[in-house]
Coordinates of C-alpha atoms and ligand atoms in Angstrom, one line a residue:
M910 CA 41.0 -68.3 -22.0
S911 CA 39.7 -66.1 -24.9
V912 CA 40.6 -68.8 -27.5
N913 CA 38.2 -71.1 -25.5
L914 CA 35.3 -68.6 -25.5
R915 CA 35.7 -68.1 -29.3
Q916 CA 35.6 -71.9 -29.7
E917 CA 32.5 -72.1 -27.5
E918 CA 30.9 -69.4 -29.8
V919 CA 31.7 -70.9 -32.7
Q920 CA 30.2 -74.3 -31.6
L921 CA 27.2 -72.4 -30.5
E922 CA 26.7 -70.8 -33.9
S923 CA 26.9 -73.9 -35.7
K924 CA 24.5 -75.6 -33.3
K925 CA 21.9 -72.6 -34.1
R926 CA 22.7 -73.0 -37.9
L927 CA 21.9 -76.8 -37.4
I928 CA 18.6 -76.1 -35.9
A929 CA 17.6 -73.6 -38.4
L930 CA 18.5 -75.9 -41.2
Q931 CA 16.4 -78.8 -39.7
R932 CA 13.5 -76.3 -39.3
A933 CA 14.0 -75.2 -42.8
K934 CA 13.7 -78.8 -44.0
E935 CA 10.6 -79.2 -42.1
L936 CA 9.2 -76.1 -43.5
R937 CA 9.9 -77.0 -47.1
S938 CA 8.0 -80.5 -46.2
R939 CA 5.0 -78.4 -45.4
I940 CA 4.2 -77.6 -49.1
D941 CA 5.6 -80.8 -50.6
G942 CA 1.9 -81.7 -51.6
Y943 CA 1.3 -78.6 -53.2
L944 CA 4.6 -78.3 -55.1
K945 CA 3.8 -81.8 -56.5
N946 CA 0.4 -80.9 -57.3
K947 CA 1.0 -77.5 -59.0
A948 CA 1.7 -78.8 -62.4
N949 CA -1.9 -80.3 -62.5
I950 CA -3.2 -76.8 -62.2
P951 CA -2.4 -75.0 -65.4
S952 CA -2.8 -71.2 -65.5
G953 CA -4.0 -69.4 -68.6
F954 CA -0.3 -68.9 -69.4
E955 CA 0.3 -72.7 -69.9
V956 CA -2.7 -73.2 -72.1
Q957 CA -1.8 -70.8 -74.8
E958 CA -1.5 -73.5 -77.6
A959 CA -5.0 -74.8 -76.9
Y960 CA -6.5 -71.2 -76.5
Q961 CA -4.9 -69.9 -79.9
Q962 CA -6.4 -73.0 -81.7
A963 CA -9.9 -72.3 -80.1
K964 CA -9.5 -68.9 -81.0
H965 CA -8.7 -69.5 -84.7
K966 CA -11.7 -72.0 -84.9
L967 CA -13.9 -69.1 -83.3
L968 CA -12.7 -66.5 -86.0
Q969 CA -13.3 -69.0 -88.8
V970 CA -16.8 -69.8 -87.4
L971 CA -17.7 -66.2 -86.8
Q972 CA -16.0 -65.0 -90.0
A973 CA -14.0 -62.5 -88.3
T974 CA -10.3 -61.0 -88.2
E975 CA -7.7 -61.0 -85.6
D976 CA -8.3 -57.1 -85.5
Q977 CA -11.9 -57.6 -84.7
W978 CA -11.0 -60.1 -81.9
H979 CA -9.2 -57.3 -80.0
D980 CA -12.5 -55.0 -80.4
W981 CA -14.5 -55.1 -77.5
H982 CA -17.6 -53.9 -79.3
W983 CA -17.0 -56.9 -81.8
Q984 CA -16.8 -59.2 -78.8
M985 CA -19.9 -58.0 -77.3
A986 CA -22.0 -58.2 -80.5
N987 CA -20.8 -61.7 -81.1
R988 CA -21.4 -63.2 -77.8
I989 CA -22.2 -66.7 -78.1
S990 CA -25.8 -67.7 -77.0
D991 CA -26.7 -70.3 -79.6
V992 CA -26.2 -73.9 -79.7
T993 CA -25.6 -73.9 -83.5
V994 CA -22.5 -72.0 -83.1
I995 CA -21.4 -74.4 -80.3
S996 CA -22.2 -77.4 -82.6
Q997 CA -19.9 -75.7 -85.2
L998 CA -17.0 -75.2 -82.7
L999 CA -17.0 -78.7 -80.8
N1000 CA -18.4 -82.1 -81.2
L1001 CA -21.0 -82.0 -78.4
D1002 CA -23.6 -84.9 -78.5
A1003 CA -27.1 -84.1 -79.4
A1004 CA -28.3 -84.6 -75.9
E1005 CA -25.8 -82.1 -74.4
L1006 CA -26.7 -79.6 -77.1
Q1007 CA -30.3 -80.0 -76.2
A1008 CA -29.8 -79.4 -72.5
V1009 CA -27.9 -76.2 -73.3
Q1010 CA -30.8 -75.0 -75.6
R1011 CA -33.4 -76.0 -72.9
V1012 CA -31.6 -74.4 -69.9
G1013 CA -31.1 -71.3 -72.2
R1014 CA -34.8 -70.8 -72.8
Q1015 CA -35.1 -70.4 -68.7
Y1016 CA -31.8 -68.7 -68.0
R1017 CA -30.2 -66.4 -70.2
W1018 CA -26.8 -67.0 -71.6
A1019 CA -24.1 -65.4 -73.6
V1020 CA -20.2 -65.8 -73.7
S1021 CA -17.7 -63.5 -75.1
P1022 CA -15.8 -65.4 -77.8
Y1023 CA -12.7 -64.7 -75.8
Y1024 CA -13.9 -66.3 -72.7
M1025 CA -15.4 -69.3 -75.2
A1026 CA -11.9 -69.8 -76.4
L1027 CA -10.6 -70.0 -73.0
A1028 CA -13.5 -72.4 -72.0
M1029 CA -12.5 -74.7 -74.9
A1030 CA -8.8 -74.4 -73.9
G1031 CA -9.7 -75.5 -70.5
G1032 CA -11.8 -78.5 -71.7
I1033 CA -15.4 -79.3 -71.9
N1034 CA -17.0 -79.2 -68.4
G1035 CA -13.7 -77.6 -67.2
P1036 CA -13.5 -75.0 -64.5
V1037 CA -13.9 -72.1 -67.2
W1038 CA -16.5 -74.0 -69.2
R1039 CA -18.9 -74.6 -66.3
Q1040 CA -18.9 -70.9 -65.4
A1041 CA -20.1 -70.0 -69.0
V1042 CA -22.0 -72.7 -70.5
P1043 CA -25.6 -73.7 -69.3
S1044 CA -26.0 -77.1 -67.7
I1045 CA -29.1 -79.1 -67.0
E1046 CA -28.5 -79.0 -63.4
E1047 CA -29.7 -75.5 -63.4
V1048 CA -33.2 -76.4 -64.0
Q1049 CA -33.4 -79.4 -61.9
D1050 CA -32.7 -77.1 -59.1
R1051 CA -36.0 -76.7 -57.1
S1052 CA -34.5 -75.2 -54.0
G1053 CA -33.0 -71.9 -53.5
L1054 CA -34.3 -68.3 -53.4
E1055 CA -34.5 -65.7 -56.2
D1056 CA -32.9 -63.1 -53.8
P1057 CA -31.1 -64.6 -50.8
M1058 CA -29.3 -61.5 -50.1
G1059 CA -32.8 -59.7 -49.7
E1060 CA -31.5 -56.8 -51.9
E1061 CA -35.0 -55.8 -52.7
F1062 CA -35.4 -54.3 -49.1
T1063 CA -32.0 -52.5 -49.0
S1064 CA -32.6 -49.9 -51.6
P1065 CA -33.1 -46.4 -50.0
A1066 CA -33.1 -44.7 -53.3
P1067 CA -33.4 -45.5 -57.1
A1068 CA -30.4 -48.2 -58.1
V1069 CA -29.0 -47.9 -54.7
T1070 CA -28.1 -51.0 -52.3
R1071 CA -27.0 -49.9 -48.9
R1072 CA -26.2 -52.3 -46.2
Y1073 CA -23.5 -50.6 -44.3
P1074 CA -23.1 -47.2 -42.5
D1075 CA -20.4 -45.4 -44.7
R1076 CA -20.7 -46.8 -48.2
L1077 CA -23.2 -48.2 -50.7
I1078 CA -23.6 -49.6 -54.3
I1079 CA -25.0 -47.9 -57.3
N1080 CA -26.4 -50.4 -59.8
V1081 CA -25.8 -49.0 -63.3
T1082 CA -26.6 -51.9 -65.8
N1083 CA -27.8 -55.3 -65.8
Q1084 CA -25.5 -56.2 -68.8
C1085 CA -22.4 -58.5 -68.6
A1086 CA -20.0 -59.5 -71.2
M1087 CA -20.7 -63.3 -69.9
Y1088 CA -23.6 -64.3 -67.7
C1089 CA -22.0 -66.6 -65.0
R1090 CA -23.9 -69.8 -64.6
H1091 CA -23.3 -69.1 -60.9
C1092 CA -24.6 -65.6 -60.9
Q1093 CA -26.2 -64.3 -57.7
R1094 CA -28.3 -61.6 -59.2
R1095 CA -29.8 -63.8 -62.1
R1096 CA -33.1 -62.3 -61.3
N1097 CA -31.8 -59.0 -62.6
I1098 CA -30.4 -60.4 -65.8
G1099 CA -33.7 -60.7 -67.9
E1100 CA -33.6 -61.0 -71.5
L1101 CA -32.5 -57.5 -72.3
D1102 CA -29.5 -55.4 -71.7
L1103 CA -30.6 -52.3 -70.0
H1104 CA -28.4 -49.5 -68.7
K1105 CA -29.9 -47.4 -65.8
P1106 CA -31.4 -44.3 -67.5
R1107 CA -29.7 -41.0 -66.5
K1108 CA -32.7 -39.9 -64.6
I1109 CA -32.2 -43.0 -62.2
L1110 CA -28.5 -42.3 -61.8
E1111 CA -29.3 -38.8 -61.0
A1112 CA -31.7 -39.8 -58.1
A1113 CA -28.8 -42.1 -57.0
L1114 CA -26.2 -39.5 -56.9
Q1115 CA -28.6 -37.1 -55.2
Y1116 CA -29.0 -39.7 -52.3
V1117 CA -25.3 -39.8 -52.1
R1118 CA -25.0 -35.9 -51.8
E1119 CA -27.6 -35.6 -49.2
N1120 CA -26.1 -38.5 -46.9
K1121 CA -22.5 -37.0 -46.0
E1122 CA -21.4 -40.1 -44.1
I1123 CA -21.1 -42.1 -47.5
R1124 CA -17.3 -42.0 -47.9
D1125 CA -17.1 -44.8 -50.5
V1126 CA -19.3 -45.5 -53.7
L1127 CA -19.1 -48.8 -55.6
I1128 CA -20.3 -48.7 -59.0
T1129 CA -21.6 -52.2 -60.2
G1130 CA -23.9 -54.1 -61.9
G1131 CA -24.2 -56.2 -64.1
D1132 CA -20.8 -55.2 -65.1
A1133 CA -20.1 -51.5 -64.5
L1134 CA -17.4 -51.4 -67.3
L1135 CA -20.1 -52.2 -69.9
L1136 CA -21.2 -48.6 -69.7
S1137 CA -19.7 -46.6 -72.4
D1138 CA -16.5 -44.4 -71.6
K1139 CA -18.8 -41.4 -72.1
Q1140 CA -21.3 -42.5 -69.5
L1141 CA -18.5 -43.7 -67.1
D1142 CA -16.6 -40.2 -67.4
W1143 CA -20.0 -38.3 -66.5
L1144 CA -20.7 -40.6 -63.6
L1145 CA -17.2 -40.6 -62.1
S1146 CA -17.0 -36.9 -62.6
Q1147 CA -20.1 -36.6 -60.6
L1148 CA -18.9 -38.6 -57.8
D1149 CA -15.6 -36.8 -57.9
Q1150 CA -17.3 -33.4 -57.2
I1151 CA -19.0 -34.7 -54.1
P1152 CA -16.7 -33.6 -51.4
H1153 CA -17.3 -36.5 -48.8
V1154 CA -17.1 -39.2 -51.5
E1155 CA -13.5 -40.3 -50.5
I1156 CA -13.0 -43.2 -52.8
K1157 CA -14.7 -44.6 -56.0
R1158 CA -14.9 -48.5 -56.6
I1159 CA -16.1 -50.3 -59.8
G1160 CA -17.2 -53.9 -59.7
T1161 CA -16.3 -55.5 -63.3
R1162 CA -15.5 -59.1 -64.6
T1163 CA -14.3 -57.6 -67.7
P1164 CA -10.5 -58.2 -66.7
V1165 CA -11.6 -61.9 -66.8
T1166 CA -14.3 -62.3 -69.6
L1167 CA -13.6 -59.5 -71.7
P1168 CA -10.1 -58.0 -71.2
Q1169 CA -10.4 -56.2 -74.6
R1170 CA -12.6 -53.8 -72.8
I1171 CA -9.8 -52.2 -71.2
T1172 CA -8.7 -49.6 -73.9
P1173 CA -6.5 -46.7 -73.7
E1174 CA -9.5 -44.6 -74.0
L1175 CA -11.2 -46.3 -70.9
C1176 CA -7.8 -45.9 -68.9
A1177 CA -7.7 -42.1 -69.9
V1178 CA -11.2 -41.6 -68.3
L1179 CA -10.2 -43.6 -65.1
E1180 CA -7.0 -41.7 -64.8
K1181 CA -8.9 -38.6 -64.3
Y1182 CA -10.7 -39.5 -61.1
P1183 CA -8.4 -41.0 -58.5
P1184 CA -8.5 -42.9 -56.2
I1185 CA -10.3 -45.7 -58.2
Y1186 CA -10.3 -49.2 -56.8
I1187 CA -11.6 -52.1 -59.1
N1188 CA -12.6 -55.5 -57.8
T1189 CA -12.9 -58.1 -60.4
Q1190 CA -13.7 -61.9 -60.1
F1191 CA -11.1 -64.5 -61.1
N1192 CA -12.2 -67.9 -59.9
H1193 CA -9.7 -70.1 -61.6
P1194 CA -5.9 -70.0 -62.4
L1195 CA -6.9 -70.7 -66.3
E1196 CA -8.5 -67.0 -66.2
V1197 CA -5.1 -65.6 -65.7
T1198 CA -4.1 -65.2 -69.2
P1199 CA -1.7 -63.0 -71.1
E1200 CA -4.8 -60.9 -72.1
A1201 CA -5.8 -60.5 -68.7
K1202 CA -2.7 -59.4 -67.5
K1203 CA -2.3 -56.8 -70.3
A1204 CA -5.7 -55.5 -69.2
C1205 CA -4.6 -55.3 -65.4
D1206 CA -1.2 -53.7 -66.4
M1207 CA -3.2 -51.0 -68.3
L1208 CA -5.4 -50.2 -65.3
I1209 CA -2.7 -50.0 -62.9
K1210 CA -0.7 -47.7 -65.3
A1211 CA -4.0 -45.5 -64.9
G1212 CA -3.5 -45.4 -61.1
V1213 CA -6.3 -47.9 -60.4
V1214 CA -5.9 -50.5 -57.4
L1215 CA -6.9 -53.9 -58.2
G1216 CA -8.5 -56.6 -56.0
N1217 CA -10.2 -60.1 -56.6
Q1218 CA -13.6 -61.4 -55.2
A1219 CA -13.5 -65.0 -56.0
V1220 CA -16.6 -67.2 -55.4
L1221 CA -16.2 -70.6 -53.9
L1222 CA -17.5 -72.8 -56.6
K1223 CA -18.0 -76.7 -56.3
D1224 CA -15.6 -78.7 -58.6
I1225 CA -14.1 -75.3 -60.0
N1226 CA -12.1 -74.0 -56.9
N1227 CA -13.2 -75.6 -53.7
D1228 CA -9.7 -77.0 -53.6
P1229 CA -6.7 -75.5 -51.4
D1230 CA -4.3 -76.1 -54.1
V1231 CA -6.4 -74.5 -56.8
M1232 CA -7.1 -71.4 -54.6
K1233 CA -3.4 -71.2 -53.8
R1234 CA -2.4 -71.2 -57.4
L1235 CA -5.1 -68.8 -58.2
N1236 CA -3.8 -66.3 -55.6
H1237 CA -0.3 -66.8 -56.6
K1238 CA -1.2 -66.1 -60.3
L1239 CA -3.1 -62.8 -59.3
L1240 CA -0.2 -61.5 -57.2
Q1241 CA 1.9 -62.1 -60.4
I1242 CA -0.2 -59.8 -62.4
R1243 CA -0.8 -57.2 -59.4
V1244 CA -4.1 -58.2 -58.4
R1245 CA -4.6 -58.5 -54.7
P1246 CA -6.9 -61.6 -53.4
Y1247 CA -9.6 -59.7 -51.4
Y1248 CA -12.6 -61.8 -50.7
I1249 CA -13.6 -65.4 -51.2
F1250 CA -17.3 -65.3 -51.3
H1251 CA -19.4 -68.3 -50.2
A1252 CA -21.9 -69.1 -53.0
K1253 CA -25.3 -68.4 -51.9
A1254 CA -28.4 -70.6 -52.4
V1255 CA -29.8 -68.8 -55.4
K1256 CA -32.3 -70.6 -57.5
G1257 CA -30.6 -72.5 -60.4
T1258 CA -27.1 -72.5 -58.9
R1259 CA -27.2 -75.4 -56.3
H1260 CA -24.8 -77.8 -58.2
F1261 CA -22.1 -75.0 -57.6
I1262 CA -22.7 -74.7 -53.8
T1263 CA -20.4 -76.3 -51.3
G1264 CA -20.1 -76.8 -47.6
V1265 CA -18.6 -74.0 -45.3
N1266 CA -16.1 -76.5 -44.3
D1267 CA -14.4 -76.4 -47.7
G1268 CA -13.9 -72.6 -47.4
I1269 CA -12.6 -73.0 -44.0
N1270 CA -10.3 -75.8 -45.1
I1271 CA -8.8 -73.4 -47.9
M1272 CA -8.4 -70.5 -45.4
E1273 CA -6.6 -72.9 -42.9
Q1274 CA -4.2 -74.3 -45.7
L1275 CA -3.5 -70.5 -47.0
R1276 CA -2.5 -68.8 -43.8
G1277 CA 1.2 -69.5 -43.1
Y1278 CA 1.5 -71.7 -45.9
T1279 CA 1.9 -68.8 -48.3
S1280 CA 2.4 -65.0 -48.3
G1281 CA -0.2 -63.1 -46.2
L1282 CA -0.9 -61.1 -49.6
A1283 CA -2.1 -64.3 -51.1
V1284 CA -4.8 -64.7 -48.1
P1285 CA -8.1 -63.2 -48.8
T1286 CA -11.1 -62.9 -46.4
Y1287 CA -13.5 -65.8 -46.6
I1288 CA -17.0 -64.2 -46.5
I1289 CA -20.5 -65.6 -45.9
N1290 CA -23.4 -63.1 -46.7
A1291 CA -25.8 -62.9 -44.1
P1292 CA -29.3 -63.4 -45.2
N1293 CA -31.7 -60.3 -45.3
G1294 CA -28.9 -58.1 -46.4
Y1295 CA -27.3 -58.1 -42.9
G1296 CA -23.9 -57.9 -44.4
K1297 CA -20.6 -59.7 -45.2
T1298 CA -19.6 -61.9 -42.3
P1299 CA -16.1 -63.2 -42.1
V1300 CA -15.4 -66.9 -41.4
L1301 CA -12.0 -68.1 -40.1
P1302 CA -10.5 -71.3 -38.8
Q1303 CA -10.2 -71.1 -34.9
Y1304 CA -6.8 -69.7 -33.9
I1305 CA -7.4 -68.9 -30.3
V1306 CA -8.3 -72.2 -28.5
E1307 CA -8.9 -70.8 -25.1
N1308 CA -9.1 -67.0 -24.1
H1309 CA -8.8 -65.7 -20.4
N1310 CA -8.0 -62.3 -21.5
T1311 CA -4.6 -62.3 -19.9
H1312 CA -3.5 -65.6 -21.0
V1313 CA -4.6 -67.4 -24.2
T1314 CA -3.9 -70.5 -26.0
L1315 CA -2.9 -70.1 -29.3
R1316 CA -3.3 -72.6 -32.2
T1317 CA -0.5 -71.7 -34.9
W1318 CA -0.8 -72.4 -38.7
E1319 CA 1.1 -75.6 -38.1
K1320 CA -1.5 -76.5 -35.6
R1321 CA 1.0 -76.2 -32.6
I1322 CA -0.8 -75.3 -29.3
I1323 CA 1.0 -72.6 -27.5
P1324 CA 0.0 -70.8 -24.2
Y1325 CA 0.6 -67.0 -24.5
N1326 CA 0.6 -64.6 -21.7
V1327 CA -0.3 -61.2 -22.3
K1328 CA 1.7 -58.7 -20.1
C1329 CA -1.1 -56.2 -19.8
K1330 CA -2.2 -53.9 -16.9
Q1331 CA -5.3 -55.2 -15.4
Ligands
PLP2416 C1 -20.2 -55.9 -50.6 C2 -20.9 -54.4 -50.5 C3 -20.1 -53.2 -50.2 C4 -18.8 -53.1 -50.1 O1 -18.3 -54.1 -49.0 P1 -16.6 -54.1 -48.7 O2 -16.7 -55.0 -47.6 O3 -16.4 -52.8 -48.1 O4 -15.9 -54.3 -49.9 C5 -20.8 -52.3 -50.1 N1 -22.1 -52.2 -50.3 C6 -22.9 -53.3 -50.2 C7 -24.5 -53.1 -50.4 C8 -22.2 -54.4 -50.5 O5 -23.0 -55.6 -50.9

């Protein structure tokens, strides 16, 4: 009797195992396409040879040393914003150079040598190049607004942007290490690098002090980490002394465009004022390089928590496999994907703008297919400063409160009864 029972148990177990094996095979097949395509989407780690070549070419043209390359002040002082330098670096035809020059007169451009080397490694008109080097399409764009977010009407105090109940932005500079061609704040860039004067920052701090519901202050720009260590030290210490400011955040693209900025001295400043959250903007796996990793490692050692705000950009990352690889590479360097922003119709950036379905499709192909940690929130910024609005694929196809119909990540339609007290 007991022997028979035992046999039945064994048979049942192996039947369960067979079903699980079958399911595992099916699950593996869900990412067949991605696994095949992955090799076509190199990260910055996989283009090191080309990067090193480009770097040496740049050092030659700029007559500089390896030590200077690692000095962020040198990187800033030698930002490329002149077509004659580009013509020494690469064989571009005259028409292309002329286009860069012409657009550059209307919209400022400047690229750190580091990011230019990466752009060269990723190829002319590749995903890094297109973020950095002016394109004729910028001046052909007659649509779009200068300020679609209506930021001009959401500034209750100097240098402050407030669109939410408990948090706000202090805008500290218009300077960047690289002027993104897709910049949403191009109207602020102008031709001159301007850090906000101390008096303006004092007024912004006073607003924070007087409004006790502000528990989260985001220092951004421009690029907040282009302030000097001393200025940052002062600003962070001021915020640290305001009892109701629970967290401080910094917006910067330097881990991507100028990782040399992350120095031991800067980290010593950041370490003094926890908790600090830094959000950066990696848009493509090519930007995840050994230098970027080192910068992130240093920030993490200083106790900073890192997140990423990618911008959805046509022909750069509006592809589920590219976004998946990007988010995987980010998790490897301990940067948590936070947002994917839908690019707004800012004048001069129309060639980067995609349909909302591209974003929804990306979200659809992340959730379930990969770690929840690799799934950011897709955001459309509502016009007139009415705020970030999350956009999701539809996972509830019917909702009757006590019974709903779910649509799972694999598109299975499943009724679900909620056992709640009515
Ligand atoms: C984006 C933004 C914030 C921060 O928003 P989170 O969703 O909390 O990251 C705060 N203030 C303004 C004005 C913003 O645009």
